[in-house]
Amino acid sequence: MNKRKFYNGSGVTILTILVGVTILALAIFLIRIFYLGGSALSWEFIFTAPRNAMQEGGIFPALVGTFWLTVMAMCITIPLGILTAIFLTHYGKPRWLVKIVQTAIDTLAGTPSIIFGLFGMAIFVNLLGFNVSLISGALTLAVLALPVFINTCIEAIKSVPSDFFEASLALGATKRQTISRIVIPTALPNILTGIIICIGRVAGETAPIMFTAATFYTRRLPNSLGDDVMALPYHIYALMTEGTHPETQIPIAYGTAVVLLLMVLSISAVAVIMRSSIRRKRKW
């Protein structure tokens, strides 16, 4: 008995220490980034275009480009991911084929992002002729996010108690009605978790958009899906690796990183609030 208590207490202590180390590392990371980039933040920095070889001015074109790339990619990813997860969990036959597809999705989820960048360049930029553009970047980011989102949706759908499904069918509802009105609404909080994860990844990825959407420097905003765009993660990369005046460009890069973090955290916060609101309304 004492030995069991000792092991339980040791396990809890180790887990507490690991959680504390993780939170501390995250806090140090955020404090350091905000310390180095906070001085660059101002309304002018956010709402003006870069000038003087990106040594002065702001990041507004990159902010707008990242926003549209993220929104378009998620608009493609969310419906495709949910429909694919529904098919794999409730309609996919034969089962051996479903397992092969699931294995392929798992493999793609672990593929390095630069591979998706090369895929996007080969398919969307060259083969389909979209060139380096907003639509090519959004499609590439959607392909990047899809495997992770599909897996999240599959787990969310599987977490719905089978009693709900069976009770709905027993009451006379069709399979389609049961999935659309019972399964998906019940799984929605966990699906929102997947959306939060994907937003963070899509907004922060650099490699997939280097060859498909991002441009090094422009003062204009995108007017169509065929325009190339600046993007926050690529702007940071360019300032840190290709800048010719590091004394002025590195603080701008850190300021851009702060804006990117705030943008992702803001979008994620909205999703977290929605998820919490849905969970509070649950009566089971």
mmCIF file of N, CA and C in Angstrom, residues 146-256:
data_model
loop_
_atom_site.group_PDB
_atom_site.id
_atom_site.type_symbol
_atom_site.label_atom_id
_atom_site.label_comp_id
_atom_site.label_asym_id
_atom_site.label_seq_id
_atom_site.Cartn_x
_atom_site.Cartn_y
_atom_site.Cartn_z
ATOM 1 N N LEU A 146 -4.461 19.625 -44.133
ATOM 2 C CA LEU A 146 -5.507 18.604 -44.235
ATOM 3 C C LEU A 146 -5.234 17.334 -43.436
ATOM 4 N N PRO A 147 -4.052 16.710 -43.536
ATOM 5 C CA PRO A 147 -3.845 15.458 -42.788
ATOM 6 C C PRO A 147 -4.042 15.611 -41.292
ATOM 7 N N VAL A 148 -3.494 16.691 -40.724
ATOM 8 C CA VAL A 148 -3.651 16.909 -39.278
ATOM 9 C C VAL A 148 -5.122 17.135 -38.941
ATOM 10 N N PHE A 149 -5.802 17.928 -39.760
ATOM 11 C CA PHE A 149 -7.199 18.241 -39.462
ATOM 12 C C PHE A 149 -8.091 17.011 -39.636
ATOM 13 N N ILE A 150 -7.824 16.214 -40.646
ATOM 14 C CA ILE A 150 -8.625 14.996 -40.836
ATOM 15 C C ILE A 150 -8.490 14.068 -39.631
ATOM 16 N N ASN A 151 -7.251 13.869 -39.165
ATOM 17 C CA ASN A 151 -7.046 13.005 -37.997
ATOM 18 C C ASN A 151 -7.778 13.539 -36.764
ATOM 19 N N THR A 152 -7.747 14.863 -36.577
ATOM 20 C CA THR A 152 -8.455 15.454 -35.439
ATOM 21 C C THR A 152 -9.954 15.233 -35.554
ATOM 22 N N CYS A 153 -10.492 15.413 -36.767
ATOM 23 C CA CYS A 153 -11.935 15.220 -36.974
ATOM 24 C C CYS A 153 -12.332 13.757 -36.769
ATOM 25 N N ILE A 154 -11.487 12.830 -37.222
ATOM 26 C CA ILE A 154 -11.784 11.403 -37.024
ATOM 27 C C ILE A 154 -11.878 11.085 -35.532
ATOM 28 N N GLU A 155 -10.905 11.563 -34.761
ATOM 29 C CA GLU A 155 -10.930 11.317 -33.314
ATOM 30 C C GLU A 155 -12.130 12.001 -32.661
ATOM 31 N N ALA A 156 -12.472 13.195 -33.157
ATOM 32 C CA ALA A 156 -13.633 13.911 -32.598
ATOM 33 C C ALA A 156 -14.921 13.143 -32.864
ATOM 34 N N ILE A 157 -15.059 12.621 -34.069
ATOM 35 C CA ILE A 157 -16.278 11.868 -34.409
ATOM 36 C C ILE A 157 -16.336 10.557 -33.627
ATOM 37 N N LYS A 158 -15.182 9.898 -33.477
ATOM 38 C CA LYS A 158 -15.155 8.637 -32.723
ATOM 39 C C LYS A 158 -15.455 8.850 -31.244
ATOM 40 N N SER A 159 -15.217 10.080 -30.741
ATOM 41 C CA SER A 159 -15.460 10.346 -29.323
ATOM 42 C C SER A 159 -16.938 10.513 -28.999
ATOM 43 N N VAL A 160 -17.778 10.662 -30.028
ATOM 44 C CA VAL A 160 -19.218 10.784 -29.797
ATOM 45 C C VAL A 160 -19.750 9.422 -29.346
ATOM 46 N N PRO A 161 -20.449 9.369 -28.205
ATOM 47 C CA PRO A 161 -20.955 8.076 -27.717
ATOM 48 C C PRO A 161 -21.805 7.370 -28.776
ATOM 49 N N SER A 162 -21.576 6.078 -28.934
ATOM 50 C CA SER A 162 -22.328 5.317 -29.938
ATOM 51 C C SER A 162 -23.822 5.265 -29.606
ATOM 52 N N ASP A 163 -24.163 5.453 -28.323
ATOM 53 C CA ASP A 163 -25.579 5.467 -27.934
ATOM 54 C C ASP A 163 -26.336 6.573 -28.654
ATOM 55 N N PHE A 164 -25.678 7.714 -28.848
ATOM 56 C CA PHE A 164 -26.329 8.826 -29.542
ATOM 57 C C PHE A 164 -26.718 8.409 -30.957
ATOM 58 N N PHE A 165 -25.762 7.766 -31.620
ATOM 59 C CA PHE A 165 -25.968 7.349 -33.008
ATOM 60 C C PHE A 165 -27.108 6.331 -33.089
ATOM 61 N N GLU A 166 -27.031 5.345 -32.220
ATOM 62 C CA GLU A 166 -28.038 4.274 -32.256
ATOM 63 C C GLU A 166 -29.416 4.785 -31.860
ATOM 64 N N ALA A 167 -29.476 5.668 -30.866
ATOM 65 C CA ALA A 167 -30.765 6.218 -30.444
ATOM 66 C C ALA A 167 -31.408 7.032 -31.556
ATOM 67 N N SER A 168 -30.580 7.806 -32.272
ATOM 68 C CA SER A 168 -31.109 8.610 -33.378
ATOM 69 C C SER A 168 -31.693 7.724 -34.475
ATOM 70 N N LEU A 169 -30.969 6.662 -34.817
ATOM 71 C CA LEU A 169 -31.477 5.735 -35.840
ATOM 72 C C LEU A 169 -32.746 5.037 -35.360
ATOM 73 N N ALA A 170 -32.774 4.695 -34.070
ATOM 74 C CA ALA A 170 -33.951 4.009 -33.522
ATOM 75 C C ALA A 170 -35.185 4.896 -33.558
ATOM 76 N N LEU A 171 -34.971 6.218 -33.497
ATOM 77 C CA LEU A 171 -36.103 7.149 -33.544
ATOM 78 C C LEU A 171 -36.565 7.450 -34.962
ATOM 79 N N GLY A 172 -35.924 6.846 -35.927
ATOM 80 C CA GLY A 172 -36.366 6.994 -37.304
ATOM 81 C C GLY A 172 -35.543 7.931 -38.168
ATOM 82 N N ALA A 173 -34.498 8.534 -37.600
ATOM 83 C CA ALA A 173 -33.659 9.426 -38.396
ATOM 84 C C ALA A 173 -32.798 8.615 -39.360
ATOM 85 N N THR A 174 -32.503 9.201 -40.512
ATOM 86 C CA THR A 174 -31.618 8.534 -41.458
ATOM 87 C C THR A 174 -30.164 8.683 -40.994
ATOM 88 N N LYS A 175 -29.292 7.934 -41.639
ATOM 89 C CA LYS A 175 -27.874 8.019 -41.276
ATOM 90 C C LYS A 175 -27.323 9.420 -41.535
ATOM 91 N N ARG A 176 -27.733 10.007 -42.674
ATOM 92 C CA ARG A 176 -27.274 11.363 -42.995
ATOM 93 C C ARG A 176 -27.770 12.370 -41.966
ATOM 94 N N GLN A 177 -29.036 12.258 -41.585
ATOM 95 C CA GLN A 177 -29.579 13.181 -40.584
ATOM 96 C C GLN A 177 -28.885 13.008 -39.238
ATOM 97 N N THR A 178 -28.596 11.766 -38.880
ATOM 98 C CA THR A 178 -27.923 11.507 -37.602
ATOM 99 C C THR A 178 -26.530 12.128 -37.574
ATOM 100 N N ILE A 179 -25.812 11.991 -38.686
ATOM 101 C CA ILE A 179 -24.447 12.542 -38.724
ATOM 102 C C ILE A 179 -24.478 14.066 -38.701
ATOM 103 N N SER A 180 -25.370 14.654 -39.509
ATOM 104 C CA SER A 180 -25.381 16.115 -39.627
ATOM 105 C C SER A 180 -25.988 16.802 -38.403
ATOM 106 N N ARG A 181 -26.952 16.168 -37.729
ATOM 107 C CA ARG A 181 -27.661 16.845 -36.635
ATOM 108 C C ARG A 181 -27.263 16.345 -35.254
ATOM 109 N N ILE A 182 -26.621 15.196 -35.178
ATOM 110 C CA ILE A 182 -26.238 14.652 -33.860
ATOM 111 C C ILE A 182 -24.723 14.528 -33.732
ATOM 112 N N VAL A 183 -24.104 13.828 -34.676
ATOM 113 C CA VAL A 183 -22.677 13.509 -34.538
ATOM 114 C C VAL A 183 -21.810 14.764 -34.654
ATOM 115 N N ILE A 184 -21.983 15.516 -35.735
ATOM 116 C CA ILE A 184 -21.111 16.685 -35.950
ATOM 117 C C ILE A 184 -21.300 17.755 -34.872
ATOM 118 N N PRO A 185 -22.542 18.130 -34.508
ATOM 119 C CA PRO A 185 -22.678 19.116 -33.411
ATOM 120 C C PRO A 185 -22.061 18.637 -32.107
ATOM 121 N N THR A 186 -22.171 17.343 -31.814
ATOM 122 C CA THR A 186 -21.582 16.825 -30.578
ATOM 123 C C THR A 186 -20.058 16.841 -30.640
ATOM 124 N N ALA A 187 -19.522 16.574 -31.813
ATOM 125 C CA ALA A 187 -18.058 16.535 -31.963
ATOM 126 C C ALA A 187 -17.459 17.920 -32.202
ATOM 127 N N LEU A 188 -18.295 18.942 -32.324
ATOM 128 C CA LEU A 188 -17.802 20.267 -32.722
ATOM 129 C C LEU A 188 -16.723 20.845 -31.804
ATOM 130 N N PRO A 189 -16.827 20.731 -30.459
ATOM 131 C CA PRO A 189 -15.744 21.285 -29.629
ATOM 132 C C PRO A 189 -14.373 20.690 -29.965
ATOM 133 N N ASN A 190 -14.309 19.381 -30.179
ATOM 134 C CA ASN A 190 -13.019 18.767 -30.524
ATOM 135 C C ASN A 190 -12.583 19.143 -31.942
ATOM 136 N N ILE A 191 -13.552 19.341 -32.836
ATOM 137 C CA ILE A 191 -13.208 19.806 -34.182
ATOM 138 C C ILE A 191 -12.614 21.215 -34.117
ATOM 139 N N LEU A 192 -13.160 22.054 -33.239
ATOM 140 C CA LEU A 192 -12.615 23.406 -33.065
ATOM 141 C C LEU A 192 -11.176 23.362 -32.559
ATOM 142 N N THR A 193 -10.865 22.353 -31.730
ATOM 143 C CA THR A 193 -9.479 22.193 -31.289
ATOM 144 C C THR A 193 -8.564 21.961 -32.489
ATOM 145 N N GLY A 194 -9.012 21.126 -33.421
ATOM 146 C CA GLY A 194 -8.239 20.899 -34.643
ATOM 147 C C GLY A 194 -8.088 22.160 -35.462
ATOM 148 N N ILE A 195 -9.145 22.972 -35.513
ATOM 149 C CA ILE A 195 -9.069 24.234 -36.265
ATOM 150 C C ILE A 195 -8.037 25.166 -35.640
ATOM 151 N N ILE A 196 -8.009 25.215 -34.299
ATOM 152 C CA ILE A 196 -7.033 26.065 -33.607
ATOM 153 C C ILE A 196 -5.610 25.637 -33.964
ATOM 154 N N ILE A 197 -5.363 24.334 -33.909
ATOM 155 C CA ILE A 197 -4.021 23.818 -34.221
ATOM 156 C C ILE A 197 -3.637 24.163 -35.659
ATOM 157 N N CYS A 198 -4.579 23.978 -36.586
ATOM 158 C CA CYS A 198 -4.279 24.208 -37.997
ATOM 159 C C CYS A 198 -4.066 25.688 -38.297
ATOM 160 N N ILE A 199 -4.824 26.570 -37.639
ATOM 161 C CA ILE A 199 -4.638 28.004 -37.865
ATOM 162 C C ILE A 199 -3.213 28.409 -37.477
ATOM 163 N N GLY A 200 -2.768 27.928 -36.327
ATOM 164 C CA GLY A 200 -1.426 28.250 -35.887
ATOM 165 C C GLY A 200 -0.368 27.764 -36.855
ATOM 166 N N ARG A 201 -0.572 26.554 -37.388
ATOM 167 C CA ARG A 201 0.429 26.006 -38.304
ATOM 168 C C ARG A 201 0.406 26.719 -39.653
ATOM 169 N N VAL A 202 -0.808 26.956 -40.165
ATOM 170 C CA VAL A 202 -0.934 27.586 -41.489
ATOM 171 C C VAL A 202 -0.376 29.009 -41.466
ATOM 172 N N ALA A 203 -0.711 29.764 -40.421
ATOM 173 C CA ALA A 203 -0.266 31.157 -40.357
ATOM 174 C C ALA A 203 1.245 31.271 -40.179
ATOM 175 N N GLY A 204 1.860 30.289 -39.528
ATOM 176 C CA GLY A 204 3.273 30.409 -39.219
ATOM 177 C C GLY A 204 4.214 29.701 -40.155
ATOM 178 N N GLU A 205 3.698 28.962 -41.121
ATOM 179 C CA GLU A 205 4.581 28.205 -42.019
ATOM 180 C C GLU A 205 5.264 29.123 -43.039
ATOM 181 N N THR A 206 6.529 28.871 -43.250
ATOM 182 C CA THR A 206 7.292 29.646 -44.230
ATOM 183 C C THR A 206 7.592 28.832 -45.485
ATOM 184 N N ALA A 207 8.055 27.600 -45.293
ATOM 185 C CA ALA A 207 8.508 26.793 -46.422
ATOM 186 C C ALA A 207 7.443 26.595 -47.511
ATOM 187 N N PRO A 208 6.188 26.277 -47.165
ATOM 188 C CA PRO A 208 5.211 26.022 -48.238
ATOM 189 C C PRO A 208 4.903 27.243 -49.105
ATOM 190 N N ILE A 209 5.084 28.454 -48.567
ATOM 191 C CA ILE A 209 4.728 29.640 -49.356
ATOM 192 C C ILE A 209 5.930 30.281 -50.041
ATOM 193 N N MET A 210 7.135 29.800 -49.730
ATOM 194 C CA MET A 210 8.322 30.386 -50.346
ATOM 195 C C MET A 210 8.292 30.244 -51.857
ATOM 196 N N PHE A 211 7.787 29.080 -52.338
ATOM 197 C CA PHE A 211 7.800 28.815 -53.775
ATOM 198 C C PHE A 211 6.449 29.043 -54.432
ATOM 199 N N THR A 212 5.416 29.314 -53.633
ATOM 200 C CA THR A 212 4.065 29.312 -54.203
ATOM 201 C C THR A 212 3.308 30.629 -54.080
ATOM 202 N N ALA A 213 3.658 31.459 -53.095
ATOM 203 C CA ALA A 213 2.832 32.654 -52.880
ATOM 204 C C ALA A 213 3.607 33.894 -52.477
ATOM 205 N N ALA A 214 4.670 33.726 -51.703
ATOM 206 C CA ALA A 214 5.301 34.880 -51.054
ATOM 207 C C ALA A 214 6.283 35.592 -51.978
ATOM 208 N N THR A 215 6.306 36.892 -51.842
ATOM 209 C CA THR A 215 7.293 37.709 -52.531
ATOM 210 C C THR A 215 8.149 38.424 -51.492
ATOM 211 N N PHE A 216 9.385 38.714 -51.878
ATOM 212 C CA PHE A 216 10.335 39.314 -50.943
ATOM 213 C C PHE A 216 9.891 40.698 -50.509
ATOM 214 N N TYR A 217 9.423 41.500 -51.478
ATOM 215 C CA TYR A 217 9.069 42.879 -51.144
ATOM 216 C C TYR A 217 8.031 43.409 -52.118
ATOM 217 N N THR A 218 6.996 44.006 -51.597
ATOM 218 C CA THR A 218 6.018 44.724 -52.403
ATOM 219 C C THR A 218 5.297 45.711 -51.498
ATOM 220 N N ARG A 219 4.878 46.817 -52.068
ATOM 221 C CA ARG A 219 4.149 47.818 -51.282
ATOM 222 C C ARG A 219 2.645 47.732 -51.530
ATOM 223 N N ARG A 220 2.255 46.896 -52.480
ATOM 224 C CA ARG A 220 0.824 46.833 -52.828
ATOM 225 C C ARG A 220 0.150 45.677 -52.094
ATOM 226 N N LEU A 221 -1.168 45.797 -52.001
ATOM 227 C CA LEU A 221 -1.968 44.726 -51.414
ATOM 228 C C LEU A 221 -2.512 43.828 -52.520
ATOM 229 N N PRO A 222 -2.811 42.567 -52.216
ATOM 230 C CA PRO A 222 -3.348 41.680 -53.271
ATOM 231 C C PRO A 222 -4.730 42.137 -53.733
ATOM 232 N N ASN A 223 -4.879 42.239 -55.059
ATOM 233 C CA ASN A 223 -6.176 42.630 -55.627
ATOM 234 C C ASN A 223 -6.945 41.455 -56.204
ATOM 235 N N SER A 224 -6.278 40.323 -56.381
ATOM 236 C CA SER A 224 -6.943 39.147 -56.942
ATOM 237 C C SER A 224 -6.236 37.895 -56.447
ATOM 238 N N LEU A 225 -6.836 36.757 -56.745
ATOM 239 C CA LEU A 225 -6.233 35.484 -56.336
ATOM 240 C C LEU A 225 -4.926 35.207 -57.066
ATOM 241 N N GLY A 226 -4.692 35.902 -58.180
ATOM 242 C CA GLY A 226 -3.490 35.660 -58.968
ATOM 243 C C GLY A 226 -2.296 36.503 -58.559
ATOM 244 N N ASP A 227 -2.463 37.366 -57.561
ATOM 245 C CA ASP A 227 -1.358 38.222 -57.131
ATOM 246 C C ASP A 227 -0.463 37.496 -56.137
ATOM 247 N N ASP A 228 0.835 37.755 -56.226
ATOM 248 C CA ASP A 228 1.721 37.285 -55.164
ATOM 249 C C ASP A 228 1.580 38.225 -53.966
ATOM 250 N N VAL A 229 1.989 37.755 -52.807
ATOM 251 C CA VAL A 229 1.763 38.528 -51.581
ATOM 252 C C VAL A 229 2.978 38.462 -50.674
ATOM 253 N N MET A 230 3.072 39.466 -49.816
ATOM 254 C CA MET A 230 4.011 39.354 -48.701
ATOM 255 C C MET A 230 3.327 38.560 -47.591
ATOM 256 N N ALA A 231 4.115 37.894 -46.758
ATOM 257 C CA ALA A 231 3.556 37.129 -45.642
ATOM 258 C C ALA A 231 4.471 37.302 -44.428
ATOM 259 N N LEU A 232 3.886 37.334 -43.256
ATOM 260 C CA LEU A 232 4.655 37.610 -42.047
ATOM 261 C C LEU A 232 5.805 36.627 -41.823
ATOM 262 N N PRO A 233 5.567 35.303 -41.894
ATOM 263 C CA PRO A 233 6.686 34.388 -41.630
ATOM 264 C C PRO A 233 7.815 34.531 -42.651
ATOM 265 N N TYR A 234 7.460 34.741 -43.934
ATOM 266 C CA TYR A 234 8.507 34.910 -44.949
ATOM 267 C C TYR A 234 9.207 36.256 -44.787
ATOM 268 N N HIS A 235 8.466 37.269 -44.320
ATOM 269 C CA HIS A 235 9.068 38.577 -44.068
ATOM 270 C C HIS A 235 10.127 38.461 -42.968
ATOM 271 N N ILE A 236 9.813 37.700 -41.916
ATOM 272 C CA ILE A 236 10.784 37.480 -40.836
ATOM 273 C C ILE A 236 12.018 36.770 -41.382
ATOM 274 N N TYR A 237 11.766 35.720 -42.173
ATOM 275 C CA TYR A 237 12.880 34.950 -42.750
ATOM 276 C C TYR A 237 13.769 35.843 -43.617
ATOM 277 N N ALA A 238 13.134 36.682 -44.442
ATOM 278 C CA ALA A 238 13.901 37.544 -45.349
ATOM 279 C C ALA A 238 14.728 38.564 -44.578
ATOM 280 N N LEU A 239 14.137 39.159 -43.551
ATOM 281 C CA LEU A 239 14.862 40.165 -42.779
ATOM 282 C C LEU A 239 16.040 39.555 -42.021
ATOM 283 N N MET A 240 15.878 38.335 -41.525
ATOM 284 C CA MET A 240 16.921 37.720 -40.710
ATOM 285 C C MET A 240 18.028 37.084 -41.543
ATOM 286 N N THR A 241 17.753 36.734 -42.786
ATOM 287 C CA THR A 241 18.746 36.002 -43.575
ATOM 288 C C THR A 241 19.280 36.786 -44.776
ATOM 289 N N GLU A 242 18.468 37.688 -45.318
ATOM 290 C CA GLU A 242 18.878 38.381 -46.539
ATOM 291 C C GLU A 242 18.951 39.888 -46.376
ATOM 292 N N GLY A 243 18.693 40.382 -45.174
ATOM 293 C CA GLY A 243 18.753 41.823 -44.956
ATOM 294 C C GLY A 243 20.184 42.346 -45.053
ATOM 295 N N THR A 244 20.328 43.527 -45.628
ATOM 296 C CA THR A 244 21.672 44.121 -45.790
ATOM 297 C C THR A 244 21.993 45.127 -44.686
ATOM 298 N N HIS A 245 20.999 45.433 -43.842
ATOM 299 C CA HIS A 245 21.220 46.368 -42.736
ATOM 300 C C HIS A 245 20.667 45.739 -41.448
ATOM 301 N N PRO A 246 21.359 44.758 -40.892
ATOM 302 C CA PRO A 246 20.821 44.008 -39.744
ATOM 303 C C PRO A 246 20.533 44.875 -38.529
ATOM 304 N N GLU A 247 21.273 45.966 -38.354
ATOM 305 C CA GLU A 247 21.068 46.791 -37.148
ATOM 306 C C GLU A 247 19.665 47.395 -37.106
ATOM 307 N N THR A 248 19.068 47.641 -38.267
ATOM 308 C CA THR A 248 17.710 48.195 -38.307
ATOM 309 C C THR A 248 16.667 47.138 -38.659
ATOM 310 N N GLN A 249 17.061 46.082 -39.365
ATOM 311 C CA GLN A 249 16.081 45.107 -39.854
ATOM 312 C C GLN A 249 15.779 43.996 -38.829
ATOM 313 N N ILE A 250 16.739 43.640 -37.990
ATOM 314 C CA ILE A 250 16.476 42.585 -37.004
ATOM 315 C C ILE A 250 15.406 43.000 -35.993
ATOM 316 N N PRO A 251 15.441 44.247 -35.445
ATOM 317 C CA PRO A 251 14.319 44.648 -34.565
ATOM 318 C C PRO A 251 12.974 44.603 -35.275
ATOM 319 N N ILE A 252 12.951 44.928 -36.567
ATOM 320 C CA ILE A 252 11.695 44.837 -37.323
ATOM 321 C C ILE A 252 11.248 43.379 -37.431
ATOM 322 N N ALA A 253 12.215 42.477 -37.605
ATOM 323 C CA ALA A 253 11.876 41.051 -37.688
ATOM 324 C C ALA A 253 11.244 40.567 -36.384
ATOM 325 N N TYR A 254 11.811 40.979 -35.243
ATOM 326 C CA TYR A 254 11.224 40.587 -33.958
ATOM 327 C C TYR A 254 9.851 41.233 -33.757
ATOM 328 N N GLY A 255 9.710 42.483 -34.190
ATOM 329 C CA GLY A 255 8.401 43.117 -34.106
ATOM 330 C C GLY A 255 7.377 42.391 -34.956
ATOM 331 N N THR A 256 7.795 41.928 -36.144
ATOM 332 C CA THR A 256 6.906 41.151 -37.000
ATOM 333 C C THR A 256 6.523 39.841 -36.328
#
